[in-house]
Every structure is written in structure tokens, then in C-alpha cells.
PDB file of C-alpha atoms and ligand atoms in Angstrom:
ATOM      1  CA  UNK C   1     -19.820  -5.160 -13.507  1.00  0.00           C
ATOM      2  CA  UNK C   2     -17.322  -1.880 -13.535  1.00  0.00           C
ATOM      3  CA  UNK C   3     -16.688  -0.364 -10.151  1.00  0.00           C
ATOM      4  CA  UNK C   4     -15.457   2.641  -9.206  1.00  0.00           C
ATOM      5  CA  UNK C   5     -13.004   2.990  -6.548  1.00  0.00           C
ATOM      6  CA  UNK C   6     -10.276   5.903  -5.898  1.00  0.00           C
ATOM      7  CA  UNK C   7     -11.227   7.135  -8.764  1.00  0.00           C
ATOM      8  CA  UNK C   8      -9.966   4.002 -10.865  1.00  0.00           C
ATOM      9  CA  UNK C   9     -12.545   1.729 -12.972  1.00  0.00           C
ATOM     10  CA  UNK C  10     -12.180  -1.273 -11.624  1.00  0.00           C
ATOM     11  CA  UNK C  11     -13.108  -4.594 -13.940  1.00  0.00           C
ATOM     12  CA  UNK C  12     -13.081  -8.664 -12.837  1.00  0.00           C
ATOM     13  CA  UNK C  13     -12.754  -7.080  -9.461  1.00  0.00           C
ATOM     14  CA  UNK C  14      -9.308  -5.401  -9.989  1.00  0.00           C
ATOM     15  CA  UNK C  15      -8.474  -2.132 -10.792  1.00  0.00           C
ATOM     16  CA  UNK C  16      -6.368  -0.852 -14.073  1.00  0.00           C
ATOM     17  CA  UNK C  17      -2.726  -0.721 -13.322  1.00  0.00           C
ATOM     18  CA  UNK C  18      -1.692   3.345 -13.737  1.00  0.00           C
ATOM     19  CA  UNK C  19      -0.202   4.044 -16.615  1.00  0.00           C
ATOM     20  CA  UNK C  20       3.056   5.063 -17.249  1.00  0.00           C
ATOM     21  CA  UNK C  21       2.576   8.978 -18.047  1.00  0.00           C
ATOM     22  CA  UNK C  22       0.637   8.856 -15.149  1.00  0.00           C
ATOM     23  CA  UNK C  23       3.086   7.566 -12.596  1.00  0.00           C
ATOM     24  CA  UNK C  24       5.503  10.469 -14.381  1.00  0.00           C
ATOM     25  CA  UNK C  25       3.400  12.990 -13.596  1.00  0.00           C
ATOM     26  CA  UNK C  26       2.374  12.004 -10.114  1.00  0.00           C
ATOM     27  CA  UNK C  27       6.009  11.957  -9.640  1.00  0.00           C
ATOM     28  CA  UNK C  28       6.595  15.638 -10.489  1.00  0.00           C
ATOM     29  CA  UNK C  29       4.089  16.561  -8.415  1.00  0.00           C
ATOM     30  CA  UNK C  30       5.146  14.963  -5.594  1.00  0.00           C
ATOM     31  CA  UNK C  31       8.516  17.191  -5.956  1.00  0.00           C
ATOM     32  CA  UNK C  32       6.102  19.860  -5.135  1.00  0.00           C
ATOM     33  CA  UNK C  33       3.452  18.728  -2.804  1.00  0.00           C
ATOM     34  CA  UNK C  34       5.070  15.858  -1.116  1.00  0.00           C
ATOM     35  CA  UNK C  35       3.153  13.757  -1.111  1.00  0.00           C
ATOM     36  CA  UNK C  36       4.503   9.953  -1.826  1.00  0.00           C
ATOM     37  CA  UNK C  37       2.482   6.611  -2.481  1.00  0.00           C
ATOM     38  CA  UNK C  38      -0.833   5.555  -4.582  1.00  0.00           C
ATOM     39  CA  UNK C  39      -2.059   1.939  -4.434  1.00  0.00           C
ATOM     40  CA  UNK C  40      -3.793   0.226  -6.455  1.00  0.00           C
ATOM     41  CA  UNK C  41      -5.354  -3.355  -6.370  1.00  0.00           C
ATOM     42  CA  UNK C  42      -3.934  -4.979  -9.437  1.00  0.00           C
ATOM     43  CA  UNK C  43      -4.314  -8.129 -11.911  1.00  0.00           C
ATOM     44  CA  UNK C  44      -2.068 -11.292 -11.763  1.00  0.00           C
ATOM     45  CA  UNK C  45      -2.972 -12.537 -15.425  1.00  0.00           C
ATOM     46  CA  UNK C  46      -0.494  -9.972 -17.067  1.00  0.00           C
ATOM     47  CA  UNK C  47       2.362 -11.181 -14.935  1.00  0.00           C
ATOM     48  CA  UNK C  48       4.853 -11.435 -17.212  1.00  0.00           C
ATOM     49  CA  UNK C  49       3.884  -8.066 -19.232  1.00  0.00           C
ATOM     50  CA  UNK C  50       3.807  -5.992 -16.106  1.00  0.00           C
ATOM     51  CA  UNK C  51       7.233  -7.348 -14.745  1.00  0.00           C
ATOM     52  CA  UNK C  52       8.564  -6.634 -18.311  1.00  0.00           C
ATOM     53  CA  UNK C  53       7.642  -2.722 -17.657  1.00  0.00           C
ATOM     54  CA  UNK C  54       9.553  -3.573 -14.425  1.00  0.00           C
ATOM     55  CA  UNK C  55      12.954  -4.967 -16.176  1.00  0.00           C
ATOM     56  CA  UNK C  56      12.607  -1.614 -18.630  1.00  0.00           C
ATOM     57  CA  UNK C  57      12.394   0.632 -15.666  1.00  0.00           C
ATOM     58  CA  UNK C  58      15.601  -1.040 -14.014  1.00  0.00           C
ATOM     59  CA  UNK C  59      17.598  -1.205 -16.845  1.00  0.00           C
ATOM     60  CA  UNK C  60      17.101   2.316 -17.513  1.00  0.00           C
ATOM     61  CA  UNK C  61      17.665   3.313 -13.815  1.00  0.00           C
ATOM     62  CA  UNK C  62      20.923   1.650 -13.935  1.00  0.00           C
ATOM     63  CA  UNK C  63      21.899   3.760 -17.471  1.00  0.00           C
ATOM     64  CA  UNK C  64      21.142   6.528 -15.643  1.00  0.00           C
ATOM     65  CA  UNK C  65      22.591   5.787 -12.718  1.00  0.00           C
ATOM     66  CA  UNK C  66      25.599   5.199 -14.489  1.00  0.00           C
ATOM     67  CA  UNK C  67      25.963   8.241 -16.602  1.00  0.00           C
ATOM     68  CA  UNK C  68      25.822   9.923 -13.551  1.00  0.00           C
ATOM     69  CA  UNK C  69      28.336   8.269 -11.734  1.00  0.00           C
ATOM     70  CA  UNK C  70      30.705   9.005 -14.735  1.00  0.00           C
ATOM     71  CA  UNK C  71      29.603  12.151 -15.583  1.00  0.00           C
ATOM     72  CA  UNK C  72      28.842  14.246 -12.211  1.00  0.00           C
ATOM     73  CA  UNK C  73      31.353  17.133 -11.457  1.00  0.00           C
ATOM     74  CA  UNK C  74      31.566  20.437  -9.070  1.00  0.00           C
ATOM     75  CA  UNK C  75      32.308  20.949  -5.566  1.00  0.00           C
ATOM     76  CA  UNK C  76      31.735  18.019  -3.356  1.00  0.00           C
ATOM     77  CA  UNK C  77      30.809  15.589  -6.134  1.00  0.00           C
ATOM     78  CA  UNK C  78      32.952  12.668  -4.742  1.00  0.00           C
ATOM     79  CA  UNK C  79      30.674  11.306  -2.670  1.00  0.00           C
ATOM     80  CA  UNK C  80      27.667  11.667  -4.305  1.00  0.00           C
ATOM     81  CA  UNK C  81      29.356   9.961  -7.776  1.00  0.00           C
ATOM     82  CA  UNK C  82      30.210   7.195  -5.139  1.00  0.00           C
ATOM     83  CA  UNK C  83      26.566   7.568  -3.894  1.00  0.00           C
ATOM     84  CA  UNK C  84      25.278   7.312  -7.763  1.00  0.00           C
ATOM     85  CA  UNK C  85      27.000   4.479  -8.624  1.00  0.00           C
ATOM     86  CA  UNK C  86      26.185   2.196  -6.038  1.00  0.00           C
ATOM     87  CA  UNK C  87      22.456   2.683  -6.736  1.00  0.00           C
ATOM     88  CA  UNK C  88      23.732   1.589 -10.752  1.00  0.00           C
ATOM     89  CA  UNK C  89      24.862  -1.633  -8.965  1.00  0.00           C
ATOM     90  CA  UNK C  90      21.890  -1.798  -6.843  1.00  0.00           C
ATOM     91  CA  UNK C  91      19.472  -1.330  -9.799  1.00  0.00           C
ATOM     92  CA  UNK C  92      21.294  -4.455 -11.840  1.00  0.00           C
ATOM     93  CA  UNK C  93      20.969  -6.908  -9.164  1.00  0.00           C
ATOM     94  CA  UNK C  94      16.883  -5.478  -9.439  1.00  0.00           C
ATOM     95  CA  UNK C  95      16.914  -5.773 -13.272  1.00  0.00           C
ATOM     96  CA  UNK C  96      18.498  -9.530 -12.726  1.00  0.00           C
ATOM     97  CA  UNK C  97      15.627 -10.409 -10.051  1.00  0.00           C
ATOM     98  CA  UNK C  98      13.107  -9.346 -12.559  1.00  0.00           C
ATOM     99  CA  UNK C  99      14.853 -10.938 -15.909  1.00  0.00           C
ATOM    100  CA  UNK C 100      14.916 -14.077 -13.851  1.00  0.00           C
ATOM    101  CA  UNK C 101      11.711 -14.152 -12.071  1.00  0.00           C
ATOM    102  CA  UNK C 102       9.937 -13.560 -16.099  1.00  0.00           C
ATOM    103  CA  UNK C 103      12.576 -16.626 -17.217  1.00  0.00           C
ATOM    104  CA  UNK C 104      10.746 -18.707 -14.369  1.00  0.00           C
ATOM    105  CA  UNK C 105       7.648 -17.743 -15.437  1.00  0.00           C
ATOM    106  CA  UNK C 106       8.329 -19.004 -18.688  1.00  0.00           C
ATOM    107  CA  UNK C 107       8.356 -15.439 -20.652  1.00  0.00           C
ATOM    108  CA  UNK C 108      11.161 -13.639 -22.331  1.00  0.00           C
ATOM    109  CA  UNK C 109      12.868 -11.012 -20.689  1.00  0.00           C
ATOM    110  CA  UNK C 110      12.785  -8.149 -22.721  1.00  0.00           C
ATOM    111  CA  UNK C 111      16.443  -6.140 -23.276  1.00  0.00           C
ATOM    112  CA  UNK C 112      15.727  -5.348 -26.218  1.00  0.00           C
ATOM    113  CA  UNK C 113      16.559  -1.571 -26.670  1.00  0.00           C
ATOM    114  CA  UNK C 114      14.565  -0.361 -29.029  1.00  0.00           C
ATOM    115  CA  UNK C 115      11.625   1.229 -27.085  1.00  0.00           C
ATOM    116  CA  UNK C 116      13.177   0.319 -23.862  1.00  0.00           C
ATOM    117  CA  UNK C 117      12.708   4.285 -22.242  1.00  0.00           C
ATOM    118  CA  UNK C 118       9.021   3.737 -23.300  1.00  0.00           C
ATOM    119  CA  UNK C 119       8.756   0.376 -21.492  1.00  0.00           C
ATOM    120  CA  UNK C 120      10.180   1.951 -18.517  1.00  0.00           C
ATOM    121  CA  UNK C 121       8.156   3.687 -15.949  1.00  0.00           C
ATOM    122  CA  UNK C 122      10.719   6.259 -15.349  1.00  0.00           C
ATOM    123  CA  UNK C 123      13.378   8.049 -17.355  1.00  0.00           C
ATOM    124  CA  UNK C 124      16.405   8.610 -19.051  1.00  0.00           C
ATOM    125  CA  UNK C 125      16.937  12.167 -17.737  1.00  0.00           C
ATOM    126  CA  UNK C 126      20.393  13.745 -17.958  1.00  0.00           C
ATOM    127  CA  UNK C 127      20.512  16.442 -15.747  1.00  0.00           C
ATOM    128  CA  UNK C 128      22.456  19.719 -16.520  1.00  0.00           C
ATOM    129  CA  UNK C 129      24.309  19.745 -13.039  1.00  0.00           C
ATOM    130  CA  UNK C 130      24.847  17.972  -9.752  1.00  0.00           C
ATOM    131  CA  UNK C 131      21.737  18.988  -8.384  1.00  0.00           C
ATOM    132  CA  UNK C 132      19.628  18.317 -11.184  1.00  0.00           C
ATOM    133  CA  UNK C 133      21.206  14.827 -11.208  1.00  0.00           C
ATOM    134  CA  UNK C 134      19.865  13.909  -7.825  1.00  0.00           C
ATOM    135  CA  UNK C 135      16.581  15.773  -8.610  1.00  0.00           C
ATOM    136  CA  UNK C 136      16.233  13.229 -11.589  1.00  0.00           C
ATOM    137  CA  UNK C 137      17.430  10.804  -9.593  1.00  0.00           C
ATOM    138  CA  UNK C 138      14.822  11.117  -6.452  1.00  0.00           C
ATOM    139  CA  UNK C 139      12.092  11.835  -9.618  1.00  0.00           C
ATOM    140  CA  UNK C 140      12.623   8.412 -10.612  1.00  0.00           C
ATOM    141  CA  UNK C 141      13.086   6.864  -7.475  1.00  0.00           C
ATOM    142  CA  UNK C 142       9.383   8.206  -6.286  1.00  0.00           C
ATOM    143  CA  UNK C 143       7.893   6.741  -9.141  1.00  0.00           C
ATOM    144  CA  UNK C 144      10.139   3.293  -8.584  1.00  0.00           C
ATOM    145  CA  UNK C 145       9.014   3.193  -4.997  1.00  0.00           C
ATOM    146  CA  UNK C 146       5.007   3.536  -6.199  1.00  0.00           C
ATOM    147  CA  UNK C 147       5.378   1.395  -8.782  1.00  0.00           C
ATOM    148  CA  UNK C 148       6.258  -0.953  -7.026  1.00  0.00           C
ATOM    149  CA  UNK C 149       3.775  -0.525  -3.652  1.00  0.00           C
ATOM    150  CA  UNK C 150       0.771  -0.166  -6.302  1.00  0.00           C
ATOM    151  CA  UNK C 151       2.322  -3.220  -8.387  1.00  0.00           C
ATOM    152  CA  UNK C 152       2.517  -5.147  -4.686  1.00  0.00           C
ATOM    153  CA  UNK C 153      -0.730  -4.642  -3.980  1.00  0.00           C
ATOM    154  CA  UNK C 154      -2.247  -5.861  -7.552  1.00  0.00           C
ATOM    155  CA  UNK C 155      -0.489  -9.212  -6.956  1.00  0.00           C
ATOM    156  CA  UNK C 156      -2.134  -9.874  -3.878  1.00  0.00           C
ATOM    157  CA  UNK C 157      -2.019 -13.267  -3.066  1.00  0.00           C
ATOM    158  CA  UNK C 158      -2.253 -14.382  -6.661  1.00  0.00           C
ATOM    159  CA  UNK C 159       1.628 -14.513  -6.511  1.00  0.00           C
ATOM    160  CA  UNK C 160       3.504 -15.069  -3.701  1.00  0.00           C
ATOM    161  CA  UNK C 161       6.788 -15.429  -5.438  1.00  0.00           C
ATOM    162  CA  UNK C 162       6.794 -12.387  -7.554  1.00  0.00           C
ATOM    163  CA  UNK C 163       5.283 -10.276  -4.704  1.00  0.00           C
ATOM    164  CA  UNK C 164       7.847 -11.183  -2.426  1.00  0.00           C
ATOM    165  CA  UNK C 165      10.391 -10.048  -4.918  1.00  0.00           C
ATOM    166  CA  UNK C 166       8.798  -6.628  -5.133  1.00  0.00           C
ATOM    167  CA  UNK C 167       9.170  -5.977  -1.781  1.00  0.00           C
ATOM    168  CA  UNK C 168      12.474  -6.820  -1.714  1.00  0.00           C
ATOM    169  CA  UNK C 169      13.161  -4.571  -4.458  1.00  0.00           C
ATOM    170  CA  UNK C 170      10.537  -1.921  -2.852  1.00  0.00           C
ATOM    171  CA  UNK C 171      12.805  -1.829   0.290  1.00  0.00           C
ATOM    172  CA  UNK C 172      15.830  -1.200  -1.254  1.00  0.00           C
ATOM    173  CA  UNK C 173      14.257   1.739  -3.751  1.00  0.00           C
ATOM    174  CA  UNK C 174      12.768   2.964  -0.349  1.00  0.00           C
ATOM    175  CA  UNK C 175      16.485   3.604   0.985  1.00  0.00           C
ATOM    176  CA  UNK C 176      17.136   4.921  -2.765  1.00  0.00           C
ATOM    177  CA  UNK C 177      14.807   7.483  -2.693  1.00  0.00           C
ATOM    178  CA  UNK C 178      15.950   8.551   0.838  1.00  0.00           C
ATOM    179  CA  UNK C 179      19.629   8.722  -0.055  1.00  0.00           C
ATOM    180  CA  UNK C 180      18.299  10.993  -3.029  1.00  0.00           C
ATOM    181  CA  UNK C 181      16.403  13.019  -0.826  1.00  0.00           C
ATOM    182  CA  UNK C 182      19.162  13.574   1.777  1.00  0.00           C
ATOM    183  CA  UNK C 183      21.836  14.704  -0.625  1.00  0.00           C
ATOM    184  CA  UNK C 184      19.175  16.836  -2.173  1.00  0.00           C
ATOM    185  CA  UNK C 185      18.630  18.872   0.887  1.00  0.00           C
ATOM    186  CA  UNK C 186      22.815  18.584   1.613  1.00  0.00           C
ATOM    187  CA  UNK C 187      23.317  20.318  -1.745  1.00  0.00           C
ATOM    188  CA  UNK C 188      20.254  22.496  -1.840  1.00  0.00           C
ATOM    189  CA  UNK C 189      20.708  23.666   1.498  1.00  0.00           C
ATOM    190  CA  UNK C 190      16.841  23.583   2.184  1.00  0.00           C
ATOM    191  CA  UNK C 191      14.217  20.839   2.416  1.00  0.00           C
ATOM    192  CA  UNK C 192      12.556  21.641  -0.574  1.00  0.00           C
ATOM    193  CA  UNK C 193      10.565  18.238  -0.196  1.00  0.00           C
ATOM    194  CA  UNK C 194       8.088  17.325   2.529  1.00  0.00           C
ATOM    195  CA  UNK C 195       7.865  13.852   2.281  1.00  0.00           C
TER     196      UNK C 195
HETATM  197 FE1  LIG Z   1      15.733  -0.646  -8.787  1.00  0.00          FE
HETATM  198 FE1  LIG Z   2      16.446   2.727  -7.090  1.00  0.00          FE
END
């Protein structure tokens, strides 16, 4: 029988992952309000589905990423291109953990890039300037970090392995998202975010 819980209908016991328009807009409006984080109980059936939303959302992380890193100018961009392009390197050992971990599970990863920035859970924004760059940047890297918490908490125990991955990938979008933040408020000059 369908429960409700936080709002979510929740069916076999487990709730509906969020979708991806959702987790976009949440992120915006975290930009505003702050606030950072949803979970969500989740379903370990669709392993292989999910973590291909997962691989989308890396590989298109690291394309952004790595526009960036090639493409950011102005005063003091140095260090933030050097800043930028680590996270591209960061985000392709994540996209390898996930191609591999769907290989194991006997799926397909999927690279294929036609609909790949409607896989993804987060997107393939440009940015007009430096700032907007690391805007984008910590836009995508919210919505990384609660994919990832609410995706954690749907495996449960069901799957050890593939959980323990997602934390390990969790942490590191954790530090992303604070690197993003920090050079936000260096360039900004204000802490526009309370996180
Ligand atoms: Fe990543
Ligand atoms: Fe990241």
C-alpha cells in the first residue's frame, strides 16, 4: 500500500528516486536559501539504470569541468583554471568507478552521447565569465553532492558494494562543492551562500 512520507509516495516500501528537473531546481534554490541536502530512501532493483544517470552526470561534469579549465580568463584566473581542472580529473576517475561498477553488474555503461546532458543530473552550463563559471560549477556540485546522499540512502543495505562507492564519490564532491564555494566568496567578495 502507497505511503506518504516527506512528501514523497512511497511504493514496495521505498520511496521514488527525485527526478532530475527536480534535483535542478532544488539546486537553484539552494543558491538562494542555503539550504543543502534531501534524502530519500531509495530502490536497489534499478541498480544499473540509476548508476547509468550517475555515469551521465560525471561525464558531463568532467566536459564542463574541462571547458572551463581551457576557457576561463580575467584577473586572477590562474588558480582557479588550475582549481577547475583538477575537479575534470577528479570527475573521470568518478565516471570510471561508475562505468566499472555497471560492467560488474553485468550492464552496459552508457557513453553514448546522444542524450547524454538529459541522462545527467546536472548540466552543461557555460558560463559567460569567471564567476559565473564557479557559480555553475558549485550549481552542479550541490546537486552532485544530493544525488548522491539521497542515491546512498536508497541503496541501503541492498548493496554494499555500490553504496560504498557512492560515498567515496560523495566525499570527494563534498570537498568539490566547498572548493566552489570558497572561490565563489574569494571572487565575489561576499558570502552570498549560507550553507
Ligand atoms: Fe564527480
Ligand atoms: Fe564534483
Amino acid at each position: 500500500m502507497a505511503q506518504q512520507a516527506h512528501g514523497k509516495e512511497i511504493a514496495n516500501g521505498k520511496p521514488f528516486l527525485t527526478d532530475v528537473k527536480t534535483l535542478r531546481a532544488r539546486a537553484r534554490e539552494h543558491l538562494e536559501g542555503g539550504a543543502l541536502g534531501t534524502n530519500y530512501i531509495g530502490n536497489a532493483k534499478k541498480t544499473v539504470e540509476i548508476l547509468q544517470t550517475v555515469l551521465a552526470t560525471e561525464i558531463v561534469c568532467v566536459l564542463r569541468y574541462t571547458m572551463h579549465a581551457v576557457t576561463a580568463s580575467g584577473l586572477a584566473s590562474d588558480s582557479v583554471r588550475a582549481e577547475f581542472a583538477e575537479h575534470a580529473r577528479e570527475e573521470q576517475d568518478h565516471m570510471m568507478l561508475v562505468a566499472e561498477r555497471i560492467n560488474q553488474l553485468g550492464g552496459k555503461p552508457d557513453f553514448n552521447p546522444e542524450g547524454l546532458a538529459s541522462r545527467s543530473a546536472s548540466q552543461y552550463a557555460e558560463g559567460a565569465n569567471l564567476v559565473d563559471m564557479i557559480r555553475e560549477n558549485l550549481v552542479a556540485e550541490r546537486i552532485a553532492v544530493d544525488h548522491y546522499r539521497e542515491l546512498i540512502r536508497y541503496f541501503g543495505n541492498d548493496d554494499p558494494g555500490t553504496k560504498s562507492m557512492l560515498q567515496e564519490i560523495l566525499r570527494k564532491e563534498e570537498e568539490h562543492a566547498d572548493d566552489m564555494h570558497d572561490l565563489l566568496v574569494a571572487h565575489e567578495g561576499t558570502p552570498m551562500l549560507k550553507s
